[in-house]
Amino acid sequence: MTIIGTPKETFAGENRVAMTPQSAQDLQKLGFTCMIEKGAGANARFSDKDYRDAGVKIAKSAAELWREADVIAKVRAPSAAEIKKFRKDQTVISFMAPGENETLLKAGEKAGTTLVAMEMVPRISRAQKMDALSSMANIAGYRAVIEAGNSFGRFFTGQVTAAGKVPPAKVLVIGAGVAGLAAIGTAQSLGAIVRAFDVRPEVAEQIESMGAEFLLLDFDEDASGDGGYAAPSSPEFREKQLELFREQAKDVDIVITTALIPGRDAPKLWLKDMVEAMKPGSVIVDLAAERGGNCDLTVKDEKIETPNGVTVIGYTDFPSRMAAQASNLYSTNIRHMLTDLTPEKDGVIVHNMEDDVIRGATATHAGKITFPPPAPKIQAIAKPAPKTVEPTAEEKAAAELAASRQAGMREIAMLAVGGILMLLVGLVAPASFMQNFIVFALSCFVGFQVIWNVAHSLHTPLMAVTNAISSIIILGALMQIGSGSWLVMVLAALSVFMAGINIFGGFMVTRRMLAMFQKS
């Protein structure tokens, strides 16, 4: 039986764990045996007893776990010491940053180990349940606002008290990805005035739906990239962008920057002069600190205060600061990935490289480096449809006139064809038949005109009243009842019966509908 093992994270300060007692129970339902290193979940508030109660085997050491487990589930990329433990046909699932970790890829290739990078899961609808990058970004966006509030020293929401009036905090969120939207929602719920900027115009609707103001940059450039990320901007666009930020720097109290493109250094968006323009007591939280930061003054993993009293927070461990919540979400992402890797739910890993999600997340497989994956086929955020220009009143009138002329020509053509057909029938049919046939054709034409030209919203009540035209049928049938033929008498009686139902039913429906609009 396949064994899934989770070692203790060796990265300094990492409190998350890739397997929780709940996720272990779910994995066992897929046919796996679960194992965890002793104390691996302690920093996330999961004790060894919790794991034992969930049916998880406790490994005494990392060496034992790496030796026995067929699948290794981790949070951080394997360390240099862990890389040496790779073996053939083993699967390792974790964050790996494969674009920057050539040593890891070569080690996986040499050992014949399958490496699955969770940050490479394609951002498509079917893979949302495995999108660990979004899960962690969601926590980072929330925690960024909490950290900002801790350093801000004032209320987020505006208040009027006996001691005086407190204005609401003004928060600017740069970048409306998963982390940015989480930050917007959190700041908004705390009562702040929230503004947001993103180079992708298609996210404006999401920002405004959350109650924030979208800062629109009047510049004709499409900055939407692949996979839902922003593309690098042109120098002209960047200058316009920085000009907007300089205006905001004088007014806002808290800035949360989230702009980051995978595999690239973070773009510098909040420059030194903008920090100097901010009011004392303001706070900047840089969620891109791990890649150099969006702010000129960001120091990785530190909180500093500038000479003019602005606090700049460059922590890179926001998800780890909420280890229990982050572990629950991440372990669920891992479990969904393993569900796809175990289609028969029999504990047997089937690495289907034809599956878009599995192929996209696989960095090495069967002794080969498979990174980078093919380009995503589906956009994560659909671009808005081009806006249609409303026609003027003159254009509408001209279009209506043209449509009415076309309709008139069609009616004339139909009348002409009908007249010709009637003449042809008259050449062979007796005079008595033609007299009744002409009346029948005219009644059909008149009835069609009466009903067809009525607005659809009036069809039901008007149809009910105009069905009284059926009385003509009754009169005709009564005239035929005295006929000597028994067949004609039967047909005439049936006509009277059915037309009577139509008449009385129509009036009943009309009365009931009119009663709906009458005051009681």
Short mmCIF file of C-alpha atoms in Angstrom, two decimals:
data_model
loop_
_atom_site.label_atom_id
_atom_site.label_comp_id
_atom_site.label_asym_id
_atom_site.label_seq_id
_atom_site.Cartn_x
_atom_site.Cartn_y
_atom_site.Cartn_z
CA MET A 1 0.00 0.00 0.00
CA THR A 2 1.25 3.48 -0.90
CA ILE A 3 2.57 5.46 2.09
CA ILE A 4 2.23 9.24 2.21
CA GLY A 5 4.69 10.88 4.59
CA THR A 6 5.04 14.44 5.88
CA PRO A 7 8.36 15.46 7.47
CA LYS A 8 8.93 18.34 9.88
CA GLU A 9 9.71 21.54 7.98
CA THR A 10 13.42 22.42 8.18
CA PHE A 11 13.07 26.01 6.94
CA ALA A 12 13.69 28.46 9.81
CA GLY A 13 10.45 29.96 11.16
CA GLU A 14 8.14 27.75 9.10
CA ASN A 15 5.21 26.67 11.27
CA ARG A 16 2.94 25.08 8.67
CA VAL A 17 2.52 21.37 8.07
CA ALA A 18 1.41 19.65 4.86
CA MET A 19 -0.78 17.02 6.55
CA THR A 20 -3.42 17.62 9.22
CA PRO A 21 -5.37 14.95 11.13
CA GLN A 22 -8.45 15.74 9.02
CA SER A 23 -6.62 15.56 5.69
CA ALA A 24 -4.98 12.29 6.82
CA GLN A 25 -8.41 10.73 7.34
CA ASP A 26 -9.45 11.87 3.84
CA LEU A 27 -6.25 10.44 2.34
CA GLN A 28 -6.87 7.09 4.00
CA LYS A 29 -10.24 6.96 2.24
CA LEU A 30 -8.28 7.16 -1.03
CA GLY A 31 -6.42 3.98 -0.05
CA PHE A 32 -3.23 5.56 1.30
CA THR A 33 -1.35 4.85 4.52
CA CYS A 34 -0.33 8.07 6.28
CA MET A 35 2.86 8.77 8.19
CA ILE A 36 4.21 11.93 9.83
CA GLU A 37 7.46 12.79 11.54
CA LYS A 38 7.28 13.18 15.29
CA GLY A 39 6.41 16.77 16.27
CA ALA A 40 5.87 17.92 12.66
CA GLY A 41 2.49 19.50 13.44
CA ALA A 42 3.32 20.98 16.86
CA ASN A 43 3.84 24.56 15.63
CA ALA A 44 0.46 24.43 13.89
CA ARG A 45 -1.22 23.20 17.10
CA PHE A 46 -1.59 19.57 15.96
CA SER A 47 -0.20 17.10 18.49
CA ASP A 48 1.15 13.62 17.80
CA LYS A 49 -1.85 12.27 19.71
CA ASP A 50 -4.21 14.02 17.27
CA TYR A 51 -2.45 12.21 14.43
CA ARG A 52 -2.51 8.85 16.16
CA ASP A 53 -6.23 9.22 16.79
CA ALA A 54 -6.64 9.86 13.06
CA GLY A 55 -4.83 6.60 12.23
CA VAL A 56 -1.49 8.17 11.25
CA LYS A 57 1.78 6.37 11.94
CA ILE A 58 4.38 8.51 13.76
CA ALA A 59 7.93 8.26 12.37
CA LYS A 60 10.68 8.76 14.95
CA SER A 61 12.97 10.59 12.54
CA ALA A 62 13.05 12.29 9.14
CA ALA A 63 15.38 9.58 7.83
CA GLU A 64 12.85 6.87 8.68
CA LEU A 65 10.05 8.80 7.01
CA TRP A 66 11.97 9.55 3.80
CA ARG A 67 13.06 5.91 3.63
CA GLU A 68 9.58 4.40 4.01
CA ALA A 69 7.25 6.91 2.32
CA ASP A 70 6.39 6.56 -1.36
CA VAL A 71 4.93 10.07 -1.49
CA ILE A 72 6.38 13.01 0.44
CA ALA A 73 4.10 16.01 1.08
CA LYS A 74 5.88 19.18 2.24
CA VAL A 75 5.31 22.92 2.44
CA ARG A 76 8.72 24.42 1.61
CA ALA A 77 11.03 23.17 -1.15
CA PRO A 78 13.26 20.25 -0.11
CA SER A 79 16.50 21.39 1.50
CA ALA A 80 19.97 20.30 0.37
CA ALA A 81 19.94 17.54 2.98
CA GLU A 82 16.48 16.35 1.91
CA ILE A 83 17.44 16.32 -1.77
CA LYS A 84 20.02 13.63 -1.00
CA LYS A 85 17.17 11.40 0.24
CA PHE A 86 15.39 11.33 -3.16
CA ARG A 87 14.92 7.86 -4.61
CA LYS A 88 13.56 6.30 -7.77
CA ASP A 89 9.76 6.25 -8.29
CA GLN A 90 9.21 8.46 -5.24
CA THR A 91 6.86 11.46 -5.56
CA VAL A 92 7.57 14.73 -3.73
CA ILE A 93 4.83 17.38 -3.56
CA SER A 94 5.58 20.87 -2.21
CA PHE A 95 6.27 24.47 -3.14
CA MET A 96 9.50 24.29 -5.16
CA ALA A 97 10.06 27.46 -7.23
CA PRO A 98 11.34 25.27 -10.08
CA GLY A 99 12.26 28.25 -12.23
CA GLU A 100 14.87 29.30 -9.69
CA ASN A 101 15.96 25.93 -8.31
CA GLU A 102 18.00 24.18 -10.97
CA THR A 103 19.77 22.06 -8.36
CA LEU A 104 16.45 20.60 -7.23
CA LEU A 105 15.37 19.78 -10.80
CA LYS A 106 18.66 18.08 -11.62
CA ALA A 107 18.48 16.05 -8.40
CA GLY A 108 14.95 14.90 -9.25
CA GLU A 109 16.05 14.01 -12.79
CA LYS A 110 19.07 12.05 -11.59
CA ALA A 111 17.20 10.15 -8.87
CA GLY A 112 14.16 9.40 -11.03
CA THR A 113 11.91 11.21 -8.52
CA THR A 114 8.67 12.86 -9.61
CA LEU A 115 8.54 16.44 -8.35
CA VAL A 116 5.14 18.18 -8.20
CA ALA A 117 5.37 21.94 -7.65
CA MET A 118 2.18 23.23 -6.03
CA GLU A 119 2.77 26.82 -7.18
CA MET A 120 2.71 25.60 -10.81
CA VAL A 121 -0.90 24.34 -10.65
CA PRO A 122 -2.62 26.01 -13.64
CA ARG A 123 -5.08 28.72 -12.66
CA ILE A 124 -8.11 27.24 -14.38
CA SER A 125 -11.56 26.52 -12.94
CA ARG A 126 -11.04 22.77 -12.60
CA ALA A 127 -7.82 23.26 -10.64
CA GLN A 128 -9.03 25.87 -8.14
CA LYS A 129 -9.32 23.25 -5.40
CA MET A 130 -5.57 22.55 -5.80
CA ASP A 131 -4.44 26.16 -6.11
CA ALA A 132 -2.23 26.37 -3.03
CA LEU A 133 -0.71 29.64 -4.21
CA SER A 134 -4.13 31.29 -4.01
CA SER A 135 -4.88 29.66 -0.65
CA MET A 136 -1.71 31.10 0.87
CA ALA A 137 -2.14 34.47 -0.87
CA ASN A 138 -5.63 34.73 0.59
CA ILE A 139 -4.20 34.33 4.10
CA ALA A 140 -1.34 36.74 3.35
CA GLY A 141 -3.78 39.45 2.19
CA TYR A 142 -5.87 39.08 5.34
CA ARG A 143 -2.87 39.00 7.66
CA ALA A 144 -1.32 42.05 5.95
CA VAL A 145 -4.27 44.18 7.04
CA ILE A 146 -4.08 42.81 10.60
CA GLU A 147 -0.35 43.58 10.77
CA ALA A 148 -0.97 47.06 9.37
CA GLY A 149 -3.65 47.71 11.98
CA ASN A 150 -1.28 46.57 14.72
CA SER A 151 1.29 49.19 13.65
CA PHE A 152 -1.14 51.93 12.61
CA GLY A 153 -2.21 53.04 16.09
CA ARG A 154 -5.64 54.34 15.06
CA PHE A 155 -9.11 53.01 14.30
CA PHE A 156 -9.86 51.71 10.82
CA THR A 157 -13.47 52.80 11.01
CA GLY A 158 -14.59 56.38 11.52
CA GLN A 159 -16.19 57.16 14.86
CA VAL A 160 -17.99 60.06 16.48
CA THR A 161 -17.53 60.04 20.26
CA ALA A 162 -18.04 62.46 23.13
CA ALA A 163 -14.29 63.06 23.04
CA GLY A 164 -14.30 64.02 19.38
CA LYS A 165 -14.52 62.74 15.82
CA VAL A 166 -12.19 60.03 14.48
CA PRO A 167 -11.81 59.93 10.67
CA PRO A 168 -11.70 56.51 8.96
CA ALA A 169 -8.37 55.15 7.79
CA LYS A 170 -7.63 55.35 4.08
CA VAL A 171 -6.17 52.16 2.66
CA LEU A 172 -4.59 51.76 -0.78
CA VAL A 173 -4.15 48.23 -2.14
CA ILE A 174 -1.83 47.91 -5.13
CA GLY A 175 -2.57 44.75 -7.10
CA ALA A 176 -5.96 43.04 -7.08
CA GLY A 177 -4.95 39.40 -7.28
CA VAL A 178 -6.02 36.91 -4.62
CA ALA A 179 -3.96 38.61 -1.89
CA GLY A 180 -5.11 42.07 -2.95
CA LEU A 181 -8.79 41.13 -2.96
CA ALA A 182 -8.42 39.51 0.47
CA ALA A 183 -6.80 42.69 1.77
CA ILE A 184 -9.58 44.82 0.25
CA GLY A 185 -12.28 42.69 1.85
CA THR A 186 -10.61 42.73 5.27
CA ALA A 187 -9.94 46.49 5.29
CA GLN A 188 -13.46 47.17 4.04
CA SER A 189 -15.01 45.01 6.76
CA LEU A 190 -13.01 46.93 9.37
CA GLY A 191 -14.59 50.18 8.19
CA ALA A 192 -11.71 51.77 6.26
CA ILE A 193 -12.03 53.78 3.06
CA VAL A 194 -10.42 51.44 0.54
CA ARG A 195 -8.91 52.29 -2.82
CA ALA A 196 -7.31 49.79 -5.15
CA PHE A 197 -5.21 49.86 -8.29
CA ASP A 198 -4.40 47.16 -10.82
CA VAL A 199 -2.96 47.33 -14.32
CA ARG A 200 -5.59 44.83 -15.51
CA PRO A 201 -8.84 46.72 -16.22
CA GLU A 202 -10.88 43.51 -16.11
CA VAL A 203 -10.56 43.33 -12.29
CA ALA A 204 -12.26 46.72 -11.81
CA GLU A 205 -15.67 45.07 -11.43
CA GLN A 206 -14.36 42.73 -8.71
CA ILE A 207 -12.84 45.64 -6.79
CA GLU A 208 -15.98 47.77 -6.98
CA SER A 209 -18.23 44.84 -6.03
CA MET A 210 -16.31 44.64 -2.73
CA GLY A 211 -17.05 48.27 -1.97
CA ALA A 212 -13.63 49.69 -2.85
CA GLU A 213 -12.82 52.49 -5.27
CA PHE A 214 -10.95 51.45 -8.40
CA LEU A 215 -8.26 53.95 -9.36
CA LEU A 216 -8.51 54.08 -13.13
CA LEU A 217 -5.40 55.07 -15.06
CA ASP A 218 -6.31 56.88 -18.27
CA PHE A 219 -3.80 55.10 -20.50
CA ASP A 220 -4.49 52.86 -23.48
CA GLU A 221 -2.44 49.73 -22.75
CA ASP A 222 -3.48 46.14 -22.12
CA ALA A 223 -1.37 44.88 -19.20
CA SER A 224 -3.14 41.52 -18.82
CA GLY A 225 -0.76 38.56 -18.91
CA ASP A 226 -1.09 34.77 -19.00
CA GLY A 227 -2.56 32.78 -16.13
CA GLY A 228 -4.34 35.74 -14.54
CA TYR A 229 -1.12 37.63 -13.79
CA ALA A 230 -0.20 41.12 -14.95
CA ALA A 231 2.29 41.57 -17.78
CA PRO A 232 5.30 43.90 -17.52
CA SER A 233 4.29 47.49 -18.27
CA SER A 234 5.81 49.89 -20.79
CA PRO A 235 7.97 52.81 -19.53
CA GLU A 236 5.23 55.29 -20.51
CA PHE A 237 2.59 53.35 -18.58
CA ARG A 238 4.91 53.09 -15.57
CA GLU A 239 5.41 56.88 -15.47
CA LYS A 240 1.66 57.45 -15.47
CA GLN A 241 1.30 54.83 -12.76
CA LEU A 242 3.95 56.43 -10.52
CA GLU A 243 2.33 59.84 -11.03
CA LEU A 244 -0.95 58.42 -9.71
CA PHE A 245 0.80 56.87 -6.69
CA ARG A 246 2.53 60.17 -5.83
CA GLU A 247 -0.87 61.85 -5.63
CA GLN A 248 -2.22 59.07 -3.39
CA ALA A 249 0.85 59.06 -1.11
CA LYS A 250 -0.12 62.42 0.39
CA ASP A 251 -3.62 61.20 1.32
CA VAL A 252 -3.59 57.51 2.27
CA ASP A 253 -2.72 56.09 5.70
CA ILE A 254 -1.98 52.45 4.83
CA VAL A 255 -0.49 51.00 1.63
CA ILE A 256 -0.53 47.27 0.91
CA THR A 257 1.47 46.22 -2.15
CA THR A 258 0.95 42.79 -3.72
CA ALA A 259 2.36 43.22 -7.24
CA LEU A 260 4.41 40.20 -8.21
CA ILE A 261 4.94 38.23 -11.42
CA PRO A 262 6.15 34.62 -10.87
CA GLY A 263 9.79 34.11 -11.75
CA ARG A 264 10.59 37.83 -11.77
CA ASP A 265 11.85 40.34 -9.25
CA ALA A 266 9.11 42.46 -7.72
CA PRO A 267 8.54 45.74 -9.62
CA LYS A 268 9.36 48.91 -7.70
CA LEU A 269 6.07 50.77 -7.40
CA TRP A 270 6.29 52.72 -4.11
CA LEU A 271 9.45 54.79 -4.37
CA LYS A 272 11.42 56.59 -1.67
CA ASP A 273 9.92 60.02 -2.47
CA MET A 274 6.41 58.55 -2.05
CA VAL A 275 7.32 57.21 1.41
CA GLU A 276 8.67 60.63 2.33
CA ALA A 277 5.40 62.24 1.20
CA MET A 278 3.31 60.06 3.53
CA LYS A 279 2.04 61.29 6.90
CA PRO A 280 3.81 60.25 10.13
CA GLY A 281 2.21 57.10 11.54
CA SER A 282 1.39 55.69 8.10
CA VAL A 283 2.08 52.03 7.35
CA ILE A 284 3.32 50.16 4.27
CA VAL A 285 2.95 46.36 4.09
CA ASP A 286 4.97 44.86 1.24
CA LEU A 287 3.73 41.37 0.33
CA ALA A 288 6.35 41.13 -2.42
CA ALA A 289 9.25 41.41 0.05
CA GLU A 290 10.49 37.88 -0.74
CA ARG A 291 11.29 38.97 -4.30
CA GLY A 292 12.85 42.33 -3.43
CA GLY A 293 9.69 44.21 -2.53
CA ASN A 294 7.49 46.77 -4.29
CA CYS A 295 8.72 49.51 -1.96
CA ASP A 296 12.22 51.03 -2.21
CA LEU A 297 12.71 50.90 1.56
CA THR A 298 11.47 47.35 2.24
CA VAL A 299 13.82 45.17 4.26
CA LYS A 300 13.09 41.45 3.87
CA ASP A 301 11.67 39.81 7.02
CA GLU A 302 11.90 43.03 9.03
CA LYS A 303 9.72 45.91 10.19
CA ILE A 304 11.43 49.30 10.02
CA GLU A 305 10.44 52.89 10.67
CA THR A 306 11.61 55.67 8.37
CA PRO A 307 12.90 59.07 9.58
CA ASN A 308 9.50 60.65 8.81
CA GLY A 309 7.64 58.10 10.95
CA VAL A 310 6.37 55.66 8.31
CA THR A 311 6.41 51.95 9.23
CA VAL A 312 7.48 49.56 6.44
CA ILE A 313 6.68 45.87 7.03
CA GLY A 314 8.57 43.34 4.89
CA TYR A 315 7.60 40.04 6.50
CA THR A 316 7.61 37.01 4.21
CA ASP A 317 5.92 34.54 6.54
CA PHE A 318 2.35 35.86 6.73
CA PRO A 319 0.74 32.42 6.11
CA SER A 320 3.07 30.84 8.67
CA ARG A 321 1.87 33.40 11.25
CA MET A 322 -1.55 31.76 10.91
CA ALA A 323 -0.16 28.23 10.86
CA ALA A 324 -3.29 26.29 11.85
CA GLN A 325 -5.50 27.95 9.24
CA ALA A 326 -2.80 27.84 6.56
CA SER A 327 -2.08 24.15 7.25
CA ASN A 328 -5.75 23.26 6.94
CA LEU A 329 -6.05 25.00 3.56
CA TYR A 330 -2.73 23.75 2.20
CA SER A 331 -3.32 20.15 3.30
CA THR A 332 -6.70 20.29 1.54
CA ASN A 333 -4.95 21.44 -1.66
CA ILE A 334 -2.52 18.50 -1.31
CA ARG A 335 -5.40 16.09 -0.75
CA HIS A 336 -7.18 17.27 -3.91
CA MET A 337 -3.95 16.89 -5.90
CA LEU A 338 -3.58 13.31 -4.64
CA THR A 339 -7.24 12.66 -5.49
CA ASP A 340 -6.45 13.50 -9.12
CA LEU A 341 -3.31 11.37 -8.95
CA THR A 342 -5.37 8.43 -7.65
CA PRO A 343 -8.27 8.13 -10.13
CA GLU A 344 -9.32 4.68 -8.88
CA LYS A 345 -9.11 5.66 -5.17
CA ASP A 346 -7.10 2.52 -4.56
CA GLY A 347 -3.93 4.12 -3.20
CA VAL A 348 -2.09 3.68 -6.50
CA ILE A 349 -0.50 6.81 -7.99
CA VAL A 350 -1.24 7.24 -11.71
CA HIS A 351 0.78 10.18 -13.05
CA ASN A 352 -1.20 11.05 -16.17
CA MET A 353 0.88 13.56 -18.14
CA GLU A 354 -2.04 14.06 -20.54
CA ASP A 355 -3.98 15.75 -17.73
CA ASP A 356 -3.52 19.53 -18.03
CA VAL A 357 -3.40 20.10 -14.27
CA ILE A 358 -0.98 17.28 -13.46
CA ARG A 359 1.24 18.14 -16.45
CA GLY A 360 1.32 21.80 -15.49
CA ALA A 361 2.42 21.09 -11.91
CA THR A 362 5.02 18.42 -12.74
CA ALA A 363 8.65 19.60 -12.69
CA THR A 364 10.38 16.23 -13.16
CA HIS A 365 9.02 12.80 -14.06
CA ALA A 366 10.43 9.45 -15.17
CA GLY A 367 14.01 10.71 -15.07
CA LYS A 368 13.30 13.81 -17.16
CA ILE A 369 12.92 17.51 -16.39
CA THR A 370 9.43 18.52 -17.55
CA PHE A 371 9.64 22.17 -16.48
CA PRO A 372 8.55 24.60 -17.87
CA PRO A 373 5.06 23.28 -18.67
CA PRO A 374 3.08 24.24 -21.79
CA ALA A 375 1.49 27.69 -21.78
CA PRO A 376 -1.97 27.81 -20.18
CA LYS A 377 -4.81 27.38 -22.65
CA ILE A 378 -7.45 29.22 -20.62
CA GLN A 379 -7.29 32.74 -19.23
CA ALA A 380 -7.77 32.92 -15.46
CA ILE A 381 -9.70 36.17 -15.76
CA ALA A 382 -11.80 36.68 -18.87
CA LYS A 383 -11.29 40.00 -20.59
CA PRO A 384 -14.36 42.20 -20.67
CA ALA A 385 -16.34 42.25 -23.89
CA PRO A 386 -15.76 45.36 -25.99
CA LYS A 387 -18.24 48.10 -25.22
CA THR A 388 -20.87 48.66 -27.89
CA VAL A 389 -21.60 52.20 -29.00
CA GLU A 390 -25.23 53.17 -28.49
CA PRO A 391 -26.87 54.43 -31.74
CA THR A 392 -28.22 57.98 -31.83
CA ALA A 393 -31.95 58.79 -32.01
CA GLU A 394 -31.66 59.54 -35.74
CA GLU A 395 -29.91 56.20 -36.35
CA LYS A 396 -32.58 54.33 -34.37
CA ALA A 397 -35.37 56.04 -36.35
CA ALA A 398 -33.68 55.23 -39.65
CA ALA A 399 -33.24 51.59 -38.63
CA GLU A 400 -36.91 51.31 -37.58
CA LEU A 401 -38.04 52.85 -40.87
CA ALA A 402 -35.90 50.43 -42.88
CA ALA A 403 -37.24 47.48 -40.86
CA SER A 404 -40.88 48.57 -41.40
CA ARG A 405 -40.28 48.93 -45.14
CA GLN A 406 -38.82 45.44 -45.31
CA ALA A 407 -41.79 44.06 -43.38
CA GLY A 408 -44.20 45.85 -45.74
CA MET A 409 -42.47 44.41 -48.79
CA ARG A 410 -42.69 40.92 -47.31
CA GLU A 411 -46.44 41.31 -46.67
CA ILE A 412 -47.05 42.56 -50.24
CA ALA A 413 -45.11 39.61 -51.62
CA MET A 414 -47.11 37.16 -49.49
CA LEU A 415 -50.42 38.72 -50.59
CA ALA A 416 -49.38 38.51 -54.21
CA VAL A 417 -48.42 34.86 -53.90
CA GLY A 418 -51.66 34.11 -52.03
CA GLY A 419 -53.76 35.86 -54.70
CA ILE A 420 -52.13 33.89 -57.47
CA LEU A 421 -52.71 30.60 -55.61
CA MET A 422 -56.36 31.53 -55.03
CA LEU A 423 -56.84 32.27 -58.75
CA LEU A 424 -55.34 28.93 -59.65
CA VAL A 425 -57.67 27.15 -57.20
CA GLY A 426 -60.65 29.09 -58.60
CA LEU A 427 -60.00 27.75 -62.10
CA VAL A 428 -60.80 24.20 -60.98
CA ALA A 429 -62.97 24.57 -57.82
CA PRO A 430 -66.79 25.13 -57.83
CA ALA A 431 -68.19 28.62 -57.02
CA SER A 432 -69.76 27.53 -53.69
CA PHE A 433 -66.38 26.27 -52.44
CA MET A 434 -64.56 29.43 -53.52
CA GLN A 435 -67.03 31.65 -51.65
CA ASN A 436 -66.38 29.85 -48.35
CA PHE A 437 -62.65 29.53 -49.04
CA ILE A 438 -62.26 33.30 -49.61
CA VAL A 439 -64.08 34.05 -46.33
CA PHE A 440 -61.84 31.55 -44.55
CA ALA A 441 -58.63 33.03 -46.01
CA LEU A 442 -59.68 36.60 -45.12
CA SER A 443 -60.59 35.60 -41.54
CA CYS A 444 -57.19 33.94 -41.12
CA PHE A 445 -55.45 37.07 -42.40
CA VAL A 446 -57.42 39.42 -40.14
CA GLY A 447 -56.92 37.20 -37.09
CA PHE A 448 -53.19 37.01 -37.78
CA GLN A 449 -52.92 40.79 -38.00
CA VAL A 450 -54.92 41.31 -34.80
CA ILE A 451 -52.83 38.95 -32.70
CA TRP A 452 -49.34 39.22 -34.23
CA ASN A 453 -48.99 43.01 -33.89
CA VAL A 454 -49.67 43.01 -30.14
CA ALA A 455 -46.80 43.49 -27.67
CA HIS A 456 -45.69 40.22 -26.04
CA SER A 457 -46.47 41.52 -22.55
CA LEU A 458 -50.16 41.81 -23.54
CA HIS A 459 -50.51 38.48 -25.28
CA THR A 460 -52.20 36.52 -22.51
CA PRO A 461 -55.09 38.90 -21.65
CA LEU A 462 -55.63 40.02 -25.24
CA MET A 463 -55.53 36.48 -26.58
CA ALA A 464 -58.16 35.56 -24.00
CA VAL A 465 -60.53 38.30 -25.20
CA THR A 466 -59.92 37.99 -28.94
CA ASN A 467 -60.62 34.29 -28.67
CA ALA A 468 -64.25 35.45 -28.64
CA ILE A 469 -63.80 35.54 -32.41
CA SER A 470 -64.49 31.86 -32.03
CA SER A 471 -68.16 32.87 -31.94
CA ILE A 472 -67.93 33.17 -35.71
CA ILE A 473 -67.13 29.48 -35.77
CA ILE A 474 -70.18 28.78 -33.65
CA LEU A 475 -72.44 30.74 -36.02
CA GLY A 476 -71.08 28.86 -39.00
CA ALA A 477 -71.51 25.55 -37.22
CA LEU A 478 -75.12 26.35 -36.29
CA MET A 479 -75.90 27.06 -39.93
CA GLN A 480 -74.53 23.64 -40.87
CA ILE A 481 -76.30 21.65 -38.14
CA GLY A 482 -79.50 21.65 -40.17
CA SER A 483 -77.73 19.89 -43.00
CA GLY A 484 -79.08 16.52 -44.07
CA SER A 485 -75.69 14.80 -43.72
CA TRP A 486 -75.06 13.16 -40.35
CA LEU A 487 -71.27 13.67 -40.70
CA VAL A 488 -71.72 17.43 -41.17
CA MET A 489 -74.01 17.55 -38.10
CA VAL A 490 -71.44 15.74 -35.92
CA LEU A 491 -68.61 18.00 -37.03
CA ALA A 492 -70.74 21.12 -36.50
CA ALA A 493 -71.68 20.00 -32.98
CA LEU A 494 -68.02 19.38 -32.11
CA SER A 495 -67.16 22.83 -33.45
CA VAL A 496 -69.78 24.45 -31.21
CA PHE A 497 -68.49 22.54 -28.18
CA MET A 498 -64.79 23.34 -28.65
CA ALA A 499 -65.35 26.98 -29.60
CA GLY A 500 -67.58 27.41 -26.54
CA ILE A 501 -64.80 26.13 -24.27
CA ASN A 502 -62.40 28.57 -25.93
CA ILE A 503 -64.71 31.54 -25.39
CA PHE A 504 -65.63 30.85 -21.76
CA GLY A 505 -62.06 29.83 -20.88
CA GLY A 506 -60.67 33.00 -22.43
CA PHE A 507 -62.96 35.23 -20.41
CA MET A 508 -62.17 33.32 -17.20
CA VAL A 509 -58.41 33.71 -17.73
CA THR A 510 -58.82 37.42 -18.46
CA ARG A 511 -60.94 37.96 -15.35
CA ARG A 512 -58.37 36.22 -13.14
CA MET A 513 -55.47 38.18 -14.57
CA LEU A 514 -57.25 41.48 -14.15
CA ALA A 515 -58.08 40.54 -10.55
CA MET A 516 -54.37 40.29 -9.83
CA PHE A 517 -54.01 44.03 -10.41
CA GLN A 518 -57.07 45.09 -8.43
CA LYS A 519 -56.73 46.41 -4.89
CA SER A 520 -58.50 44.31 -2.29
#
